[in-house]
């Protein structure tokens, strides 16, 4: 224990020095989102550029601060100045940024996003005052994007492992009690109270217990857990050690998909650092508690995020869910009591032990406490990773933080909870984001994926898309899920392709309810959500497809036609681009589309210059009577 | 002693042993609950979702996964249960290659039994989109074939090969609707580790895994398999003067319903034209058919000249224990040598 305290002090001074040094500190967002925007090259370019000019500076690579749409993000702190954050710093911009700001103290207005610190620089806004960040409360993600995730010292200097030392001081019962007082509900999907699950496991008699961290994150478009691990891996390790201690488990597994190579690399290093510093292994910090963490790489099947399938997968079997009971808390991995918690849930355990239950429960609603990380994606201006207090409204989330819908389009619906979540229409945007309110309107919190849709989204096609995912990811074990999702998918395909039948709407509802009620695991039990909620809130779109031969969003090819309007000046752009030779017309004369030849690729609509705006999409024309 | 519980199923009072599933308890008492993925020899799976029941008026639970308890009141039917079962069955039928007339399992098919029990209606089926998988049939095995278009993916074959045979030749392949049963790498059966025991074939509830020669027997004769010393209990199916099939005896403690490839499928030799039915004696370098008396006399005369170290006896595993005992006794006491062995490896 004393060693750790000494190390914490040492780390604090390293951190202090880094931040108050006369050498400028440059941080570059280098998580997966940054890397896909080219941050690795940016780091190298900054190092090369500063070396060339002869400026001594500290360049560190940090995780994601959540503003993924602005990556690569570079922040520069010069002595006596607040930190200035720049966005979209591509390779080409590096020279300019270094020359302008580092050398000449001129802030390039096109790149700057905001400042961090007490003082202001000119009219540059403070980063956390920006509309995208102001409503956010960054707790689980507090260190992400600010510390070097490969540095144990950085973690220690920012209250790291203080939760663990406190946990050893107060003992397992008190930990469970605090987690209960904090009201922590599982962040992985079901929102089950963590303490209650733990209690089943604690009460189970066994010589061996296991803790598993679920880092499978199989929802398409979700990246909350990945960002957390990439930006702050020790937060997860600390949460796991505390939880393992509370449960009496001596082995922890992290089940992380192999498609997350950077997260896995960060975890491996963090585990090694923790082992080297007596935070993992035998007699941790003199507490006589032994704990080790193993990593199991998953092959990227959505169903392997389901608890029992995940356990099968770790055991080397095909990842297929097994019936519960027995619940894993009583009989799980290798038949031993096992607790499975999500990455964020475990990071929250660390936070609760660091700051106390009351602090944690400061935010949230009566039954959903704390904050929640959310991957905000789709038709929204500011897509990225956000952390909000539970209970914030969907409207604030989408329009304040997300900045609303881009390109002047109208908002249509939002899907919460990943592929098996339901969608919520505009009228319900004022409901709070918490487990129970979302359930009431037919959707789920899930692990925190939020997909925004605008008026150009066809809701039937949206439902088809997610059913297609569920059908393909179903493990195939139980009849309602394997065959019911396929049947629903075929019907939806028929509807969007013009073969819908009047009785299909009732049939979809009947099948959807049967799949939910009859399936063995959560995948089947929630898979029909996108269909059932669109039937609930956008039934008219289904009816338009089936009865009127129309796709109101003008998306489904079967129901649309392209037309050239009188405003056409005969520039010939569309004609040259049409691969079906369906456009006819002489230069400088009105063109027209031969409907029989048109394949509805939409290229004419794309290329017609906005000033003419001569191509129109119509629906419900040239359509025979529905079969 | 195992505890016994008193319970009621559909108003019928029943006594069942602790640990028995509600489904087994019901079936033992002639109460039918539809099921596809359950088999009494195997661990419950809970996959087909057809065996739902209500206990004490609560939520529907799968009766294969729930065990009996003292005083519980089980209902095997209600409108909710019927709806769930009907939809699951309709989905299965829409997905099934219904060529019942030509199917080997037609007189013993769980899908047809359950459809009849539920009263599946054709007009409701018409609403569904039938699947047309058109997957190839694996006919590689000489004794049975596998038609994935008829498979209901109950997993009974997989569990049989794992739990009973201990071989694990089968598994699930692909995900979602494309999930099929197959050998490692989805190779033909003959290119896998399958031993052709047919244990999976006899447990398949439909005609997906079916014997190649489904000959109907007029009557059955209970006997013991002659292949080896284990002595598995079998029923020989007889039609006219021929043996047409073999079925394992579930009551025989030696095999409890299991057989190996030879016991189950190796009966062709009985009526085979090449089979020896008379003794042959080599005369002038040629085998010539003889009568039994002549043959036995010849053997006896040669035995008399061959006592002691000249003689060795090799007994057959196809003989019974008593016959084997007699051979060794004869070898030692009459032929005066200890050189006696037994193949026991057939
Ligand atoms: C199909 C399916 C996929 C799931 N995927 C994940 C996942 O990727 N990550 C996760 O933490 N939980 C996932 N869950 C939820 C887990 O089964 C489980 O409830 C959760 O990991 C428990 O942790 P928590 O209580 O901390 O939320 C999934 C559930 C289902 C049914
Ligand atoms: S609900 Fe779907 S994923 Fe879950 S066990 Fe059944 S088939 Fe598998
Ligand atoms: S025939 Fe026997 S060995 Fe072959 S798959 Fe079936 S059970 Fe397994
Ligand atoms: S082959 Fe038969 S036993 Fe095997 S899964 Fe298919 S239906 Fe079930």
mmCIF file with all atom_site columns, C-alpha atoms and ligand atoms in Angstrom, chain B residues 144 160-161 165 167 169-170 189 194-201, ligand 3:
data_model
loop_
_atom_site.group_PDB
_atom_site.id
_atom_site.type_symbol
_atom_site.label_atom_id
_atom_site.label_alt_id
_atom_site.label_comp_id
_atom_site.label_asym_id
_atom_site.label_entity_id
_atom_site.label_seq_id
_atom_site.pdbx_PDB_ins_code
_atom_site.Cartn_x
_atom_site.Cartn_y
_atom_site.Cartn_z
_atom_site.occupancy
_atom_site.B_iso_or_equiv
_atom_site.pdbx_formal_charge
_atom_site.auth_seq_id
_atom_site.auth_comp_id
_atom_site.auth_asym_id
_atom_site.auth_atom_id
_atom_site.pdbx_PDB_model_num
ATOM   1  C  CA  . UNK B 1 144 ? -28.511 -43.188 -43.820 1.00 0.00 ? 144 UNK B CA  1
ATOM   2  C  CA  . UNK B 1 160 ? -26.687 -37.418 -29.206 1.00 0.00 ? 160 UNK B CA  1
ATOM   3  C  CA  . UNK B 1 161 ? -23.256 -37.614 -30.767 1.00 0.00 ? 161 UNK B CA  1
ATOM   4  C  CA  . UNK B 1 165 ? -21.732 -41.511 -28.417 1.00 0.00 ? 165 UNK B CA  1
ATOM   5  C  CA  . UNK B 1 167 ? -17.714 -38.493 -30.446 1.00 0.00 ? 167 UNK B CA  1
ATOM   6  C  CA  . UNK B 1 169 ? -19.037 -35.599 -35.092 1.00 0.00 ? 169 UNK B CA  1
ATOM   7  C  CA  . UNK B 1 170 ? -21.800 -33.044 -35.554 1.00 0.00 ? 170 UNK B CA  1
ATOM   8  C  CA  . UNK B 1 189 ? -20.595 -37.775 -43.390 1.00 0.00 ? 189 UNK B CA  1
ATOM   9  C  CA  . UNK B 1 194 ? -18.696 -40.159 -37.900 1.00 0.00 ? 194 UNK B CA  1
ATOM   10 C  CA  . UNK B 1 195 ? -18.773 -43.877 -37.080 1.00 0.00 ? 195 UNK B CA  1
ATOM   11 C  CA  . UNK B 1 196 ? -22.144 -44.460 -38.727 1.00 0.00 ? 196 UNK B CA  1
ATOM   12 C  CA  . UNK B 1 197 ? -23.649 -45.764 -35.516 1.00 0.00 ? 197 UNK B CA  1
ATOM   13 C  CA  . UNK B 1 198 ? -26.996 -44.243 -36.424 1.00 0.00 ? 198 UNK B CA  1
ATOM   14 C  CA  . UNK B 1 199 ? -27.718 -43.095 -32.873 1.00 0.00 ? 199 UNK B CA  1
ATOM   15 C  CA  . UNK B 1 200 ? -28.536 -39.660 -34.224 1.00 0.00 ? 200 UNK B CA  1
ATOM   16 C  CA  . UNK B 1 201 ? -30.655 -41.108 -37.004 1.00 0.00 ? 201 UNK B CA  1
HETATM 17 S  S1  . LIG C 2 .   ? -24.033 -41.802 -36.827 1.00 0.00 ? 3   LIG C S1  1
HETATM 18 FE FE1 . LIG C 2 .   ? -23.227 -41.927 -34.737 1.00 0.00 ? 3   LIG C FE1 1
HETATM 19 S  S2  . LIG C 2 .   ? -21.139 -41.184 -34.917 1.00 0.00 ? 3   LIG C S2  1
HETATM 20 FE FE2 . LIG C 2 .   ? -22.202 -40.550 -36.779 1.00 0.00 ? 3   LIG C FE2 1
HETATM 21 S  S3  . LIG C 2 .   ? -22.937 -38.499 -36.325 1.00 0.00 ? 3   LIG C S3  1
HETATM 22 FE FE3 . LIG C 2 .   ? -24.577 -39.887 -35.797 1.00 0.00 ? 3   LIG C FE3 1
HETATM 23 S  S4  . LIG C 2 .   ? -24.301 -40.305 -33.626 1.00 0.00 ? 3   LIG C S4  1
HETATM 24 FE FE4 . LIG C 2 .   ? -22.399 -39.396 -34.364 1.00 0.00 ? 3   LIG C FE4 1
#
